[in-house]
Each structure stands twice: as C-alpha cells, then as structure tokens.
Short mmCIF file of C-alpha atoms in Angstrom, two decimals:
data_model
loop_
_atom_site.label_atom_id
_atom_site.label_comp_id
_atom_site.label_asym_id
_atom_site.label_seq_id
_atom_site.Cartn_x
_atom_site.Cartn_y
_atom_site.Cartn_z
CA MET Y 1 100.39 130.59 136.43
CA ASN Y 2 98.06 127.78 135.53
CA ARG Y 3 95.02 129.80 134.53
CA THR Y 4 93.60 127.68 131.76
CA GLU Y 5 90.30 126.36 133.00
CA GLU Y 6 88.58 124.51 130.19
CA PRO Y 7 88.57 120.72 130.33
CA PRO Y 8 91.10 119.04 128.08
CA VAL Y 9 89.99 117.60 124.79
CA THR Y 10 89.67 113.85 124.81
CA LEU Y 11 93.34 113.30 124.19
CA VAL Y 12 93.01 109.71 123.05
CA ASP Y 13 90.25 110.74 120.69
CA GLU Y 14 90.62 108.57 117.62
CA GLU Y 15 89.39 111.31 115.35
CA ALA Y 16 91.86 113.97 116.54
CA HIS Y 17 94.61 111.38 116.39
CA ALA Y 18 93.95 110.89 112.67
CA TRP Y 19 93.57 114.57 111.73
CA ARG Y 20 95.85 116.04 109.16
CA PRO Y 21 97.69 119.08 110.57
CA ALA Y 22 95.64 121.44 108.36
CA THR Y 23 92.46 119.93 109.79
CA ALA Y 24 93.73 120.41 113.33
CA ARG Y 25 94.65 124.03 112.62
CA ALA Y 26 91.20 124.65 111.14
CA ARG Y 27 89.51 123.15 114.21
CA PHE Y 28 91.59 125.30 116.54
CA ARG Y 29 90.92 128.35 114.37
CA GLN Y 30 87.21 127.59 114.74
CA GLY Y 31 87.53 127.62 118.52
CA LEU Y 32 88.61 124.22 119.79
CA THR Y 33 90.86 124.97 122.76
CA GLY Y 34 92.16 121.74 124.26
CA PRO Y 35 95.76 120.54 124.61
CA THR Y 36 97.34 119.06 121.52
CA ALA Y 37 99.06 115.92 122.85
CA GLY Y 38 97.84 113.05 120.71
CA VAL Y 39 96.58 115.26 117.87
CA ALA Y 40 97.58 114.67 114.20
CA ALA Y 41 99.67 111.54 114.61
CA GLY Y 42 103.21 111.63 113.27
CA HIS Y 43 103.48 115.39 112.86
CA THR Y 44 105.71 117.96 114.48
CA GLN Y 45 104.25 120.26 117.11
CA ALA Y 46 105.78 123.61 118.00
CA ASN Y 47 105.90 126.14 120.79
CA LEU Y 48 105.24 129.76 119.78
CA ILE Y 49 106.89 132.89 121.12
CA SER Y 50 106.47 136.23 119.38
CA VAL Y 51 108.46 139.24 120.57
CA PRO Y 52 109.03 142.75 119.21
CA ALA Y 53 111.83 142.95 116.62
CA ASP Y 54 113.90 144.90 119.13
CA TRP Y 55 114.00 141.72 121.26
CA ALA Y 56 114.42 139.21 118.45
CA TYR Y 57 118.21 138.99 118.58
CA ASP Y 58 118.23 138.41 122.33
CA MET Y 59 115.58 135.69 121.91
CA LEU Y 60 117.37 133.97 119.03
CA LEU Y 61 120.65 134.08 120.96
CA PHE Y 62 118.89 132.77 124.09
CA CYS Y 63 117.63 129.85 122.01
CA GLN Y 64 121.07 129.21 120.48
CA ARG Y 65 122.65 129.20 123.93
CA ASN Y 66 119.97 126.93 125.39
CA PRO Y 67 119.28 124.39 122.64
CA ARG Y 68 117.83 121.70 124.89
CA PRO Y 69 114.79 123.74 125.98
CA CYS Y 70 114.75 126.04 122.93
CA PRO Y 71 115.45 124.17 119.65
CA VAL Y 72 114.40 126.63 116.93
CA LEU Y 73 112.43 125.20 114.00
CA ASP Y 74 111.61 128.49 112.28
CA VAL Y 75 111.84 132.24 112.76
CA THR Y 76 109.53 134.54 110.83
CA ASP Y 77 110.32 137.90 109.34
CA ALA Y 78 108.96 140.80 111.43
CA GLY Y 79 105.21 141.15 111.06
CA SER Y 80 104.73 137.91 109.15
CA VAL Y 81 101.93 135.64 110.38
CA THR Y 82 102.96 132.68 108.22
CA THR Y 83 105.68 130.04 108.46
CA VAL Y 84 107.41 127.72 106.05
CA LEU Y 85 106.44 124.86 108.38
CA ALA Y 86 102.69 124.97 107.68
CA ASP Y 87 101.06 125.75 104.36
CA GLY Y 88 98.32 128.36 104.66
CA ALA Y 89 98.56 128.70 108.43
CA ASP Y 90 97.96 131.96 110.31
CA LEU Y 91 99.97 132.12 113.53
CA ARG Y 92 97.43 134.54 115.04
CA THR Y 93 94.46 132.20 114.88
CA ASP Y 94 95.55 128.59 114.38
CA LEU Y 95 96.67 127.66 117.89
CA PRO Y 96 94.12 126.39 120.45
CA ARG Y 97 94.95 129.08 122.99
CA TYR Y 98 97.48 131.87 123.46
CA ARG Y 99 99.03 133.86 126.25
CA VAL Y 100 99.61 137.61 126.00
CA TRP Y 101 102.35 139.13 128.15
CA GLU Y 102 103.10 142.73 129.12
CA HIS Y 103 106.26 143.55 131.09
CA GLY Y 104 106.57 139.90 132.07
CA GLU Y 105 102.98 139.67 133.35
CA LEU Y 106 100.29 137.45 131.89
CA VAL Y 107 97.47 139.79 130.81
CA ASP Y 108 95.24 137.65 128.59
CA GLU Y 109 94.67 134.07 127.43
CA PRO Y 110 92.64 134.39 124.22
CA THR Y 111 91.99 131.79 121.53
CA ASP Y 112 92.85 134.33 118.81
CA VAL Y 113 95.45 137.11 118.97
CA ARG Y 114 94.50 139.23 115.97
CA ALA Y 115 93.47 142.04 118.30
CA HIS Y 116 96.84 141.91 120.05
CA TRP Y 117 99.03 141.56 116.96
CA ARG Y 118 101.74 144.10 116.14
CA ASP Y 119 103.62 144.57 112.89
CA ASP Y 120 106.98 144.45 114.65
CA LEU Y 121 106.50 140.95 116.06
CA VAL Y 122 109.05 138.25 115.19
CA SER Y 123 107.73 134.74 115.83
CA PHE Y 124 109.82 131.79 116.97
CA LEU Y 125 108.58 128.24 116.48
CA ILE Y 126 110.35 125.93 118.89
CA GLY Y 127 110.30 122.14 118.91
CA CYS Y 128 107.85 120.42 121.28
CA SER Y 129 108.19 117.08 123.04
CA PHE Y 130 104.66 116.10 121.98
CA THR Y 131 106.38 115.35 118.66
CA PHE Y 132 108.41 112.44 120.03
CA GLU Y 133 105.45 110.88 121.79
CA TRP Y 134 104.62 109.03 118.56
CA ALA Y 135 108.04 107.41 118.65
CA LEU Y 136 107.64 106.60 122.36
CA ALA Y 137 104.25 105.00 121.74
CA ALA Y 138 105.61 103.02 118.78
CA ALA Y 139 108.42 101.73 121.03
CA GLY Y 140 105.86 100.57 123.60
CA VAL Y 141 106.55 103.28 126.18
CA PRO Y 142 103.29 104.06 128.03
CA LEU Y 143 102.25 107.71 128.05
CA ARG Y 144 100.56 108.27 131.40
CA HIS Y 145 99.17 111.73 130.64
CA LEU Y 146 97.38 110.37 127.57
CA GLU Y 147 96.15 107.33 129.51
CA GLN Y 148 94.81 109.70 132.17
CA ASN Y 149 93.41 112.15 129.63
CA ARG Y 150 95.46 115.06 130.93
CA ASN Y 151 97.84 117.72 129.70
CA VAL Y 152 101.50 116.86 130.35
CA PRO Y 153 102.80 118.29 133.66
CA MET Y 154 105.46 121.00 133.40
CA TYR Y 155 107.69 122.40 136.14
CA VAL Y 156 109.86 125.48 136.55
CA THR Y 157 113.25 124.18 137.71
CA SER Y 158 116.04 125.72 139.76
CA TRP Y 159 118.38 125.25 136.77
CA GLN Y 160 119.20 128.61 135.20
CA CYS Y 161 119.52 128.99 131.46
CA ARG Y 162 122.59 130.65 129.99
CA PRO Y 163 121.60 134.33 129.69
CA ALA Y 164 121.57 136.17 126.36
CA GLY Y 165 121.50 139.95 126.24
CA ARG Y 166 118.56 141.09 128.38
CA LEU Y 167 117.08 137.59 128.65
CA ARG Y 168 117.56 135.21 131.54
CA GLY Y 169 115.42 132.68 133.33
CA PRO Y 170 115.04 129.12 134.59
CA MET Y 171 114.65 125.99 132.51
CA VAL Y 172 111.16 124.53 132.37
CA VAL Y 173 110.76 120.75 132.01
CA SER Y 174 107.97 118.38 131.10
CA MET Y 175 107.64 115.11 133.05
CA ARG Y 176 106.53 111.69 131.92
CA PRO Y 177 106.42 108.72 134.29
CA VAL Y 178 108.30 105.80 132.71
CA PRO Y 179 108.34 102.18 133.95
CA PRO Y 180 111.95 101.04 134.52
CA ARG Y 181 111.76 98.40 131.79
CA HIS Y 182 110.89 101.14 129.26
CA LEU Y 183 113.50 103.68 130.35
CA SER Y 184 116.12 102.57 127.86
CA ALA Y 185 113.70 102.89 124.93
CA ALA Y 186 112.46 106.28 126.17
CA ILE Y 187 116.01 107.64 126.25
CA ARG Y 188 116.99 106.05 122.94
CA GLU Y 189 113.92 107.21 121.02
CA THR Y 190 114.04 110.81 122.22
CA GLY Y 191 117.81 111.22 122.05
CA VAL Y 192 117.76 111.01 118.27
CA MET Y 193 115.32 113.92 118.01
CA PRO Y 194 117.27 116.91 119.34
CA ALA Y 195 115.08 119.37 117.40
CA VAL Y 196 112.17 118.47 119.68
CA HIS Y 197 114.25 118.56 122.90
CA GLY Y 198 116.16 115.28 122.53
CA GLY Y 199 116.87 112.96 125.46
CA PRO Y 200 115.86 113.61 129.06
CA VAL Y 201 117.74 116.20 131.11
CA HIS Y 202 117.08 114.25 134.31
CA CYS Y 203 115.58 110.97 135.56
CA GLY Y 204 114.40 110.28 139.08
CA ASP Y 205 114.43 112.49 142.18
CA PRO Y 206 112.72 115.77 141.23
CA SER Y 207 114.51 117.63 144.02
CA ALA Y 208 117.64 117.62 141.84
CA LEU Y 209 115.72 120.06 139.64
CA GLY Y 210 114.45 122.05 142.60
CA VAL Y 211 110.98 120.59 142.09
CA ALA Y 212 109.39 119.98 145.49
CA ASP Y 213 106.09 118.34 144.59
CA LEU Y 214 105.31 116.47 141.37
CA GLY Y 215 101.63 116.77 142.27
CA ARG Y 216 101.73 120.53 141.78
CA PRO Y 217 103.03 121.31 138.31
CA ASP Y 218 103.57 124.95 137.34
CA PHE Y 219 101.83 124.32 133.99
CA GLY Y 220 99.62 121.50 132.71
CA ASP Y 221 98.03 118.83 134.86
CA PRO Y 222 99.34 116.53 137.59
CA VAL Y 223 99.77 112.98 136.36
CA GLU Y 224 99.69 109.92 138.58
CA LEU Y 225 102.69 107.61 138.63
CA GLU Y 226 102.15 103.86 138.63
CA PRO Y 227 104.16 101.89 141.22
CA ASP Y 228 107.83 101.73 140.17
CA ASP Y 229 107.40 104.46 137.53
CA ILE Y 230 110.45 106.72 137.28
CA PRO Y 231 109.74 110.42 136.70
CA VAL Y 232 111.62 111.39 133.55
CA PHE Y 233 112.18 115.05 132.71
CA TRP Y 234 112.67 116.61 129.29
CA ALA Y 235 113.56 120.24 128.60
CA CYS Y 236 110.42 122.14 127.63
CA GLY Y 237 109.57 124.88 125.14
CA VAL Y 238 107.69 126.82 127.83
CA THR Y 239 111.19 127.94 128.91
CA PRO Y 240 110.97 131.14 126.77
CA GLN Y 241 107.77 132.05 128.65
CA ALA Y 242 109.69 131.72 131.93
CA ALA Y 243 112.34 134.01 130.42
CA VAL Y 244 109.65 136.52 129.43
CA MET Y 245 108.50 136.54 133.06
CA ALA Y 246 111.97 136.64 134.62
CA SER Y 247 113.25 139.32 132.26
CA GLY Y 248 110.22 141.61 132.10
CA VAL Y 249 109.98 141.56 128.30
CA PRO Y 250 107.73 144.54 127.44
CA PHE Y 251 105.44 142.56 125.15
CA ALA Y 252 105.12 138.96 123.99
CA ILE Y 253 102.59 136.52 122.61
CA THR Y 254 103.03 132.80 123.25
CA HIS Y 255 101.03 129.61 122.99
CA ALA Y 256 99.28 128.46 126.18
CA PRO Y 257 101.25 125.53 127.68
CA GLY Y 258 100.23 122.26 126.03
CA ARG Y 259 98.26 124.09 123.31
CA MET Y 260 100.75 123.86 120.50
CA PHE Y 261 101.04 124.84 116.86
CA LEU Y 262 100.55 121.90 114.52
CA THR Y 263 103.05 122.01 111.65
CA ASP Y 264 102.92 120.06 108.39
CA ALA Y 265 106.38 118.60 109.09
CA ARG Y 266 106.57 114.86 109.70
CA ASP Y 267 108.18 113.91 112.99
CA ASP Y 268 110.68 111.78 111.02
CA GLN Y 269 112.01 114.97 109.49
CA TYR Y 270 113.61 115.80 112.83
CA ARG Y 271 114.98 112.33 113.51
CA VAL Y 272 118.78 112.26 113.29
CA ALA Y 273 119.35 108.50 113.26
CA MET G 1 139.55 133.49 96.03
CA ASN G 2 142.20 130.94 96.88
CA ARG G 3 144.97 133.32 97.89
CA THR G 4 146.64 131.28 100.61
CA GLU G 5 150.06 130.40 99.33
CA GLU G 6 152.00 128.74 102.10
CA PRO G 7 152.48 124.98 101.90
CA PRO G 8 150.22 122.91 104.09
CA VAL G 9 151.52 121.58 107.36
CA THR G 10 152.29 117.90 107.31
CA LEU G 11 148.73 116.89 107.95
CA VAL G 12 149.49 113.35 108.99
CA ASP G 13 152.10 114.65 111.40
CA GLU G 14 151.97 112.39 114.42
CA GLU G 15 152.85 115.21 116.74
CA ALA G 16 150.09 117.57 115.58
CA HIS G 17 147.67 114.65 115.67
CA ALA G 18 148.40 114.17 119.37
CA TRP G 19 148.35 117.84 120.40
CA ARG G 20 145.88 118.97 123.00
CA PRO G 21 143.70 121.81 121.63
CA ALA G 22 145.44 124.35 123.89
CA THR G 23 148.78 123.27 122.43
CA ALA G 24 147.45 123.66 118.89
CA ARG G 25 146.10 127.13 119.69
CA ALA G 26 149.45 128.13 121.18
CA ARG G 27 151.30 126.91 118.09
CA PHE G 28 148.97 128.84 115.79
CA ARG G 29 149.29 131.90 118.02
CA GLN G 30 153.05 131.61 117.65
CA GLY G 31 152.72 131.69 113.87
CA LEU G 32 152.06 128.20 112.52
CA THR G 33 149.73 128.72 109.57
CA GLY G 34 148.84 125.37 107.99
CA PRO G 35 145.40 123.77 107.63
CA THR G 36 144.02 122.04 110.69
CA ALA G 37 142.69 118.74 109.31
CA GLY G 38 144.23 116.01 111.40
CA VAL G 39 145.25 118.29 114.27
CA ALA G 40 144.34 117.50 117.92
CA ALA G 41 142.61 114.15 117.44
CA GLY G 42 139.12 113.80 118.82
CA HIS G 43 138.40 117.48 119.28
CA THR G 44 135.86 119.79 117.71
CA GLN G 45 137.02 122.30 115.13
CA ALA G 46 135.09 125.46 114.31
CA ASN G 47 134.66 128.01 111.56
CA LEU G 48 134.88 131.65 112.64
CA ILE G 49 132.85 134.58 111.38
CA SER G 50 132.87 137.92 113.17
CA VAL G 51 130.51 140.68 112.05
CA PRO G 52 129.52 144.07 113.47
CA ALA G 53 126.73 143.87 116.08
CA ASP G 54 124.41 145.59 113.60
CA TRP G 55 124.70 142.47 111.40
CA ALA G 56 124.61 139.88 114.18
CA TYR G 57 120.86 139.21 114.05
CA ASP G 58 120.91 138.69 110.29
CA MET G 59 123.87 136.32 110.65
CA LEU G 60 122.32 134.34 113.49
CA LEU G 61 119.05 134.08 111.56
CA PHE G 62 120.94 133.05 108.41
CA CYS G 63 122.55 130.27 110.43
CA GLN G 64 119.23 129.18 111.93
CA ARG G 65 117.66 129.04 108.48
CA ASN G 66 120.59 127.15 106.98
CA PRO G 67 121.58 124.68 109.70
CA ARG G 68 123.36 122.20 107.39
CA PRO G 69 126.12 124.63 106.34
CA CYS G 70 125.88 126.86 109.45
CA PRO G 71 125.42 124.86 112.68
CA VAL G 72 126.17 127.38 115.44
CA LEU G 73 128.31 126.14 118.33
CA ASP G 74 128.72 129.47 120.13
CA VAL G 75 128.02 133.18 119.72
CA THR G 76 130.05 135.70 121.71
CA ASP G 77 128.85 138.92 123.25
CA ALA G 78 129.84 141.98 121.21
CA GLY G 79 133.53 142.79 121.58
CA SER G 80 134.41 139.61 123.43
CA VAL G 81 137.46 137.71 122.16
CA THR G 82 136.80 134.60 124.26
CA THR G 83 134.43 131.65 123.96
CA VAL G 84 133.01 129.09 126.34
CA LEU G 85 134.30 126.43 123.95
CA ALA G 86 138.02 126.98 124.65
CA ASP G 87 139.55 127.88 127.97
CA GLY G 88 141.94 130.82 127.73
CA ALA G 89 141.65 131.20 123.97
CA ASP G 90 141.85 134.55 122.15
CA LEU G 91 139.84 134.51 118.93
CA ARG G 92 142.04 137.27 117.46
CA THR G 93 145.29 135.29 117.59
CA ASP G 94 144.65 131.57 118.01
CA LEU G 95 143.66 130.57 114.48
CA PRO G 96 146.33 129.68 111.90
CA ARG G 97 145.17 132.29 109.41
CA TYR G 98 142.32 134.77 108.99
CA ARG G 99 140.52 136.61 106.25
CA VAL G 100 139.48 140.25 106.58
CA TRP G 101 136.58 141.47 104.47
CA GLU G 102 135.38 144.97 103.57
CA HIS G 103 132.14 145.44 101.61
CA GLY G 104 132.29 141.80 100.54
CA GLU G 105 135.87 142.03 99.26
CA LEU G 106 138.82 140.14 100.69
CA VAL G 107 141.32 142.77 101.83
CA ASP G 108 143.81 140.88 103.99
CA GLU G 109 144.82 137.38 105.06
CA PRO G 110 146.81 137.87 108.26
CA THR G 111 147.78 135.32 110.90
CA ASP G 112 146.63 137.68 113.69
CA VAL G 113 143.70 140.14 113.58
CA ARG G 114 144.39 142.28 116.64
CA ALA G 115 145.06 145.26 114.35
CA HIS G 116 141.71 144.76 112.61
CA TRP G 117 139.60 144.06 115.69
CA ARG G 118 136.60 146.23 116.57
CA ASP G 119 134.70 146.41 119.82
CA ASP G 120 131.36 145.92 118.07
CA LEU G 121 132.26 142.51 116.58
CA VAL G 122 130.07 139.53 117.41
CA SER G 123 131.80 136.22 116.69
CA PHE G 124 130.08 133.05 115.51
CA LEU G 125 131.75 129.68 115.92
CA ILE G 126 130.26 127.21 113.47
CA GLY G 127 130.77 123.45 113.38
CA CYS G 128 133.41 122.09 110.97
CA SER G 129 133.48 118.78 109.14
CA PHE G 130 137.11 118.21 110.19
CA THR G 131 135.50 117.19 113.48
CA PHE G 132 133.83 114.09 112.08
CA GLU G 133 136.97 112.92 110.27
CA TRP G 134 138.02 111.14 113.47
CA ALA G 135 134.82 109.12 113.33
CA LEU G 136 135.31 108.42 109.62
CA ALA G 137 138.88 107.23 110.21
CA ALA G 138 137.76 105.04 113.12
CA ALA G 139 135.12 103.48 110.86
CA GLY G 140 137.78 102.68 108.28
CA VAL G 141 136.79 105.35 105.75
CA PRO G 142 139.91 106.54 103.91
CA LEU G 143 140.52 110.30 103.96
CA ARG G 144 142.12 111.11 100.63
CA HIS G 145 143.08 114.72 101.44
CA LEU G 146 145.02 113.52 104.49
CA GLU G 147 146.62 110.69 102.49
CA GLN G 148 147.64 113.27 99.88
CA ASN G 149 148.72 115.82 102.49
CA ARG G 150 146.35 118.47 101.20
CA ASN G 151 143.67 120.80 102.51
CA VAL G 152 140.14 119.52 101.84
CA PRO G 153 138.66 120.84 98.55
CA MET G 154 135.68 123.20 98.87
CA TYR G 155 133.29 124.37 96.16
CA VAL G 156 130.77 127.19 95.81
CA THR G 157 127.56 125.50 94.62
CA SER G 158 124.59 126.71 92.61
CA TRP G 159 122.35 125.92 95.58
CA GLN G 160 121.13 129.11 97.21
CA CYS G 161 120.77 129.36 100.96
CA ARG G 162 117.52 130.60 102.48
CA PRO G 163 118.05 134.38 102.84
CA ALA G 164 117.86 136.15 106.21
CA GLY G 165 117.45 139.91 106.41
CA ARG G 166 120.23 141.44 104.28
CA LEU G 167 122.11 138.14 103.95
CA ARG G 168 121.92 135.80 101.00
CA GLY G 169 124.36 133.57 99.16
CA PRO G 170 125.19 130.12 97.82
CA MET G 171 125.96 127.01 99.85
CA VAL G 172 129.60 125.99 99.97
CA VAL G 173 130.46 122.28 100.26
CA SER G 174 133.53 120.24 101.12
CA MET G 175 134.25 117.09 99.10
CA ARG G 176 135.78 113.80 100.16
CA PRO G 177 136.24 110.91 97.73
CA VAL G 178 134.73 107.76 99.27
CA PRO G 179 135.12 104.19 97.94
CA PRO G 180 131.67 102.64 97.36
CA ARG G 181 132.18 100.00 100.04
CA HIS G 182 132.70 102.76 102.62
CA LEU G 183 129.82 104.99 101.58
CA SER G 184 127.37 103.52 104.05
CA ALA G 185 129.73 104.07 106.98
CA ALA G 186 130.54 107.60 105.79
CA ILE G 187 126.86 108.53 105.75
CA ARG G 188 126.09 106.78 109.03
CA GLU G 189 129.00 108.25 110.97
CA THR G 190 128.45 111.82 109.84
CA GLY G 191 124.64 111.78 110.01
CA VAL G 192 124.73 111.49 113.79
CA MET G 193 126.80 114.68 114.11
CA PRO G 194 124.49 117.44 112.82
CA ALA G 195 126.37 120.10 114.81
CA VAL G 196 129.37 119.60 112.55
CA HIS G 197 127.29 119.51 109.31
CA GLY G 198 125.78 116.01 109.63
CA GLY G 199 125.39 113.67 106.65
CA PRO G 200 126.29 114.52 103.06
CA VAL G 201 124.09 116.90 101.05
CA HIS G 202 124.99 115.11 97.82
CA CYS G 203 126.87 112.06 96.51
CA GLY G 204 128.13 111.57 92.96
CA ASP G 205 127.82 113.83 89.92
CA PRO G 206 129.12 117.28 90.92
CA SER G 207 127.09 118.97 88.17
CA ALA G 208 124.00 118.52 90.37
CA LEU G 209 125.59 121.13 92.62
CA GLY G 210 126.60 123.33 89.72
CA VAL G 211 130.24 122.29 90.17
CA ALA G 212 131.89 121.95 86.76
CA ASP G 213 135.36 120.70 87.64
CA LEU G 214 136.37 118.87 90.82
CA GLY G 215 139.99 119.64 89.93
CA ARG G 216 139.43 123.36 90.47
CA PRO G 217 138.05 123.90 93.97
CA ASP G 218 137.08 127.43 95.01
CA PHE G 219 138.89 126.95 98.32
CA GLY G 220 141.43 124.40 99.55
CA ASP G 221 143.34 121.98 97.36
CA PRO G 222 142.32 119.60 94.59
CA VAL G 223 142.31 115.99 95.77
CA GLU G 224 142.77 113.01 93.48
CA LEU G 225 140.08 110.34 93.39
CA GLU G 226 141.07 106.70 93.32
CA PRO G 227 139.31 104.56 90.68
CA ASP G 228 135.69 103.93 91.73
CA ASP G 229 135.78 106.63 94.43
CA ILE G 230 132.47 108.51 94.71
CA PRO G 231 132.74 112.25 95.36
CA VAL G 232 130.74 112.91 98.54
CA PHE G 233 129.74 116.47 99.45
CA TRP G 234 129.08 117.88 102.89
CA ALA G 235 127.75 121.36 103.66
CA CYS G 236 130.65 123.62 104.66
CA GLY G 237 131.15 126.39 107.20
CA VAL G 238 132.78 128.59 104.56
CA THR G 239 129.18 129.31 103.49
CA PRO G 240 129.01 132.46 105.69
CA GLN G 241 132.06 133.80 103.81
CA ALA G 242 130.19 133.29 100.55
CA ALA G 243 127.28 135.21 102.11
CA VAL G 244 129.64 138.01 103.13
CA MET G 245 130.78 138.24 99.50
CA ALA G 246 127.32 137.95 97.96
CA SER G 247 125.72 140.40 100.36
CA GLY G 248 128.46 143.03 100.58
CA VAL G 249 128.70 142.94 104.37
CA PRO G 250 130.57 146.15 105.26
CA PHE G 251 133.10 144.44 107.53
CA ALA G 252 133.85 140.88 108.63
CA ILE G 253 136.66 138.74 109.94
CA THR G 254 136.69 135.00 109.24
CA HIS G 255 139.07 132.07 109.43
CA ALA G 256 140.92 131.21 106.20
CA PRO G 257 139.34 128.10 104.65
CA GLY G 258 140.73 124.96 106.26
CA ARG G 259 142.48 126.95 108.99
CA MET G 260 140.04 126.36 111.80
CA PHE G 261 139.65 127.24 115.46
CA LEU G 262 140.50 124.32 117.74
CA THR G 263 138.00 124.08 120.61
CA ASP G 264 138.39 122.09 123.83
CA ALA G 265 135.13 120.24 123.11
CA ARG G 266 135.40 116.52 122.43
CA ASP G 267 133.89 115.43 119.12
CA ASP G 268 131.70 112.99 121.06
CA GLN G 269 129.97 115.97 122.64
CA TYR G 270 128.26 116.66 119.32
CA ARG G 271 127.34 113.07 118.58
CA VAL G 272 123.57 112.54 118.78
CA ALA G 273 123.43 108.74 118.73
#
C-alpha cells in the first residue's frame, strides 16, 4: 500500500514551519509533494476523502459512528471544490499528493486530481493528528518522526470500526514513540483535542492492536524508538481509506497518507479545555 | 408552540433522582409524562429526532455543520427502534412525551408513537444539556429551574444555523440564570462536555440573541432570576425541531421539549477533560 516514493520534505525545515497555510497550499499546488508534519505551525491539518453523493450518507454515518478515527471538520456540497476551512483553496490541487481509488483498488497517486474530478463528489475533511503535534512540542514531548525526518508511521489494526450502511473496515492508527516521563503530557495535551483524534487509543504492546512489527508500517515511514520509549497509538484519519478498500467503494479520491490539507483554522480552535 | 399542558413532575423528587435509566424509561413507558431534568442522576439525556430515510443525510449533515446545538450521540439504521445507548429501550415508547410533525406543522403530542411509526424512519439521538446539570450541581452552581420546580426555558434565537441540503433554521437555546460568582464554574464545567452542547453560546443581554422577553420562552417554563443572576444561554437540541418547522420537513417525530430520552451512558463518558 505504501507506494509513495519521493523523499520526504525536510520536515524540520524552518521555512515550511513558518509558512502561512495559504503559502503551504500554494507550494503544494505548484508541485511540492512531501509530507506535511511540521508545516505551517499552529494550524489545523485535515484528511481528505471524496466519495460520490450516493455514498455520502454512508460515509458521514461511518464518521459519526467512529469519531475517534473520523472526526469530521467539514463536509462540502456535492461537486464543490472549496471549503469553509480555507479561504480560496481548491481541494483538487492544494494537497501535496492524492490517491485515486476504483472499486477499493488504488489506481493512481497524482499531485493534482482535476482530471479525475466528478461533479457528484462530496468531500469530507477529517481532523489529523499532525494538528496536535504543536501542543505536544510545546509541552516538551519529543516527536521522533520529525527528529528523524520521516513521515509518521501508520498501521492497519485488527480493531474493526462500527459499520455504517455499506461501509466497514479496520481502524488505522498513527504511532509516536513517547519517553515514559512525557507520557502524561502526551495524553493530557491530545485528550483535549477530540476533533483531531483526541487521546491515544492504546499505549504499549502493539500486538494488542494486531500489529506484528512496528518496523513495517502500512503507511508512512518506520520510526526508531529510543531506549525506554513507549509506542503510543492514536486513531488515524487514514481509516476511511481502509474502509474504501474493505468495502469496495466504486470511486473515491483521498489524500496520500501524511500529505494533508492545510486549513486556515488555528489548532486552538479545536481545543476543548 | 408550547402546547404541553400537564404539570411538571416534582423535579427535585429524590426517588426520580436516584432512578436507574432503565427504571426511568419504564416509568415513562408506563405513562409518566413530566420533564426529565433531575431524573436518573449522572446519566446522559438525549434529544430525539426521527425523519424519513430520504431526509437522513440532510439531517446528519445539518448536525455536523451545527455541532453546538446538534451534537450527535447515535444514529439508528432505518426502521430500527433501538439504540446502542440504552439496553432494551424502545424509542417509540420510552420517552415521556413526543411531538409528531407533518410538513413542518405540529400535529400531535402523544406519549407513545407506535401508531405514527414508519419503517423508513432514521432516528437521531442528540446530546442534551440536562446531562451537564449534574456537573453544575457538583460544582455548586445553583439550578434555578430545579429550585423552582420548572422545565428549563428555551428560546428560538435570531441566529441562523448553517444550512444543509433542504434544511435550514434558527438556533434554539436553553437559559439558566447563574450568579456572577458561579459563572466561571458554569463555563468551565460545561465547556469540557461538547457532546452535550459544551460551554455557553452567550451570557447576558438576551437581545443579542434576538430574544425580547425572558419571561416568555418558546418552549419550557419561565424561570425567575434572583437579583444579580446573569442569564446564560446554551445551544439546545430542540434546534432540529425548529429546522423541521422552518424547512417544512414532510414528516418527523421528536421528543417534546424537556421530555428527553434517558440513555444508559454515564455523563462522564462525554467529558473531555
């Protein structure tokens, strides 16, 4: 599943860190393809999934029934390529990389989906855990994937989502290694941001999630744990892509894992306390 | 709009306070009709709105776009009369009182809707602010409507919800008078429970909401303010009923305002921090 081949952008790049969201979107529209962790500090990132209107109710219900992996930030009207979350954005061009799906199979990974677009597509923008990484960093929690200049590792778990209509599938998680002395802060800081997945769904032994080998993520890059690091797992917005695969959705467009949509919304906007 | 005529139950009734949710549902199924504020301490109460499957996507999208008044706790499959939120419950019989709507007009207010039920109805259970009253009471915030043995007052505001498909309408709010020294606790305690409406949408002058007279609520009972009390307004789950009226939905069944569905879920389950 992990077909993306280009090297990641320099994730700790000071310049990308300081971009405004509109600048980031413009750069991605112009062809920059790297993962978006660390880009446009303090802003909310979003997963994208666009499905035909005939599938929109099932997808919205799937999200409602599985709010940890699928917290919905916005849903567009059918055919619209804009969102209230980002002034002047075009959802067809402004992400670094997309995935195009037919009958649950990945058929293309373009950097622009204007050629694939259909007027019956309803787009879902779903909260992304990259958003709470600013809060983690501010609380002193090390972010190993940024330190190692990699995309965050993501795993398909053995935990099944609650089905909705024709949609079913497993929960996908992202993993960040956390030193024990930082675990409390990591849980506290993320728990107050349910719109971008909230607190961890699991800490420790990956086999509880049916994950056999942390070194072989299903999406993103493997990340090395420091001695004593605890693997901490958050629900992930790639979960709808797993549902597209498991359910054989006839057509869908999504972001490529780790290549998110940059919204204008401040991360604080989704902080509950 | 305020057609309910029966006197309220004794809201501070010690017995109703201590009921388990299943006991409350059984009592309402047997014919008890009063408002549910103060019933089954520590449990989550829910608004009900059931619409034909053809309207379910618009309703779910309306809720997603208006999460303050319409936080969705569960959505049933079409025709189902059960919910994962309450073991053994029947949504057609277990609420104290219902409202039946045709083309946006209120046509009946029965205590049982088995005669009105249709197999194409999709039911939405939406968080209710009665849920956070336990937290307010524990924090020492006085609850004037309970002190005065009345249903909470609710008002149709001049604030318009974000439309979704064929649905549009104003936001409805509930009002609780809060002494200034308790305002901080009232905001803090409710802000961490977004699934049951979260923090207030407004404090103070009701004219900011287009509400002319606090003494004439659109639903529920007027409640007297003590000297210095600040009127505090929370988004209300009667908002979908206002949308049914404003949008002329061909058919709907809802709870009667203040006569909620008692779920088995603990209020703590919806506390974020």
